Short mmCIF file of C-alpha atoms in Angstrom, two decimals:
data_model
loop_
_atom_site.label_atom_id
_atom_site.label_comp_id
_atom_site.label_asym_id
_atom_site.label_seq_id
_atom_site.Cartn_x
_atom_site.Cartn_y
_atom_site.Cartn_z
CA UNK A 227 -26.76 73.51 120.19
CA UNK A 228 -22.97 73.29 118.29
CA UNK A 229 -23.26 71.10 115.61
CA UNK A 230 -20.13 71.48 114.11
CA UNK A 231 -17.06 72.99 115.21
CA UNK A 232 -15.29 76.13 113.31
CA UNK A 233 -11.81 76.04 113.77
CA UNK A 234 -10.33 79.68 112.42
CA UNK A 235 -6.79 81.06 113.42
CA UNK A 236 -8.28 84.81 113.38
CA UNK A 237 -7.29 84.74 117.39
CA UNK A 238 -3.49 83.71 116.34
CA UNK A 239 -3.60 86.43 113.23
CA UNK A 240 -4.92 88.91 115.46
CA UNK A 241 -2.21 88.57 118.17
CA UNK A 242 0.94 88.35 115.02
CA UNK A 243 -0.90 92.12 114.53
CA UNK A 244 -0.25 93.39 117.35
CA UNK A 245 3.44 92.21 116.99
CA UNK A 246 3.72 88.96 119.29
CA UNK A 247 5.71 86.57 117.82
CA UNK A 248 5.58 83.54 120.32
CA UNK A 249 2.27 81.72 120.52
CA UNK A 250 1.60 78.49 122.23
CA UNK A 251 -1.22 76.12 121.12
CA UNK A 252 -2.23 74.29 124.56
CA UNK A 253 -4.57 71.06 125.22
CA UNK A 254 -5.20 69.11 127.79
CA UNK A 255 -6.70 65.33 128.67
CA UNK A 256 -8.05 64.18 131.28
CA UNK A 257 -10.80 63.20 133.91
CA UNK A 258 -10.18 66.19 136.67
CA UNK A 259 -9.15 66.61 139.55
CA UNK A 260 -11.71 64.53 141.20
CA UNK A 261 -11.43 61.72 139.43
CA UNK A 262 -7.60 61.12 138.11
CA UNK A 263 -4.54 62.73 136.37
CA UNK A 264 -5.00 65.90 134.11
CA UNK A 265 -1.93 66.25 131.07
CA UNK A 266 -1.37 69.54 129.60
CA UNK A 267 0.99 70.44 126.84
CA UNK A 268 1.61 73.79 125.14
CA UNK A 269 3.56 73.50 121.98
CA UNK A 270 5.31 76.75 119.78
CA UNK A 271 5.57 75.84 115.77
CA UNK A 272 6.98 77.98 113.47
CA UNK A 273 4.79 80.37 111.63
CA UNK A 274 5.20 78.35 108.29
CA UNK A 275 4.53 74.83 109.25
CA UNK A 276 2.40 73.22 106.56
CA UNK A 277 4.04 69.79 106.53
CA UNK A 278 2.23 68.75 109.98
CA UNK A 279 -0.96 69.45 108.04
CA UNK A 280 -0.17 67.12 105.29
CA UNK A 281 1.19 64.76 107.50
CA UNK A 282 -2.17 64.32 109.10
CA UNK A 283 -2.16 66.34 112.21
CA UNK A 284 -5.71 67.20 113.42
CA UNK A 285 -7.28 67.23 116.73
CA UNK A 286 -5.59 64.46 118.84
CA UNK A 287 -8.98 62.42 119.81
CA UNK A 288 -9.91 62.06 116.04
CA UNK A 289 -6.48 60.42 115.18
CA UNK A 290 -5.39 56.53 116.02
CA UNK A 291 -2.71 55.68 118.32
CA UNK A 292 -0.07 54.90 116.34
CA UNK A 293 -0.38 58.21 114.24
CA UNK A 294 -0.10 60.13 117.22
CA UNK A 295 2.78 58.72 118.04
CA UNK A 296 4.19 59.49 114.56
CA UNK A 297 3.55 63.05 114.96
CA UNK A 298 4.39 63.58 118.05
CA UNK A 299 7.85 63.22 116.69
CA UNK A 300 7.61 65.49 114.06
CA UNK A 301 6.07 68.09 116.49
CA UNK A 302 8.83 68.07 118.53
CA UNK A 303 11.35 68.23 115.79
CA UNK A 304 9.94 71.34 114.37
CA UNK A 305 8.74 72.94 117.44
CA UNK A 306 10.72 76.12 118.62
CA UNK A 307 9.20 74.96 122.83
CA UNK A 308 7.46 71.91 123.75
CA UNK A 309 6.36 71.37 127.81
CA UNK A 310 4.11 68.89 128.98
CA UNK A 311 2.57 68.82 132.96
CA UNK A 312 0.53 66.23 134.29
CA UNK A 313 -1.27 66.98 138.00
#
């Protein structure tokens, strides 16, 4: 069983290697398609962007409302491409 969850940007590192440039960190939220709406976003930060990490950003479900909001801003501002679906 997964106690604890490792988070590690090897996967982004490994794909800056092999020379891409452009890459998106995705989520979604939701209940499925079965039982409601399903948002997804996909967001492209600059390489050097360790002011949304002392600013508090960290998985979305472990922060409160209002600091979401907050950073969602500041996301935005910095972000190079910012799209958001719901279905």
């Amino acid at each position: 069983m997964l106690r604890q969850l490792i988070c590690s940007d090897a996967p982004e590192q490994a794909l800056r290697y092999r020379g891409y440039r452009m890459i998106a960190g995705v989520d979604e939220v939701g209940r499925g398609a079965l039982y409601g709406p399903v948002v997804a976003a996909a967001v492209i930060l600059p390489e050097a962007c360790a002011e949304l990490a002392e600013a508090g950003l960290k998985d979305s479900k472990q922060m409160e409302r209002e600091d979401r909001e907050r950073l969602d801003l500041q996301v935005r501002a910095m972000a190079l491409a910012v799209c958001v679906a719901e279905v």
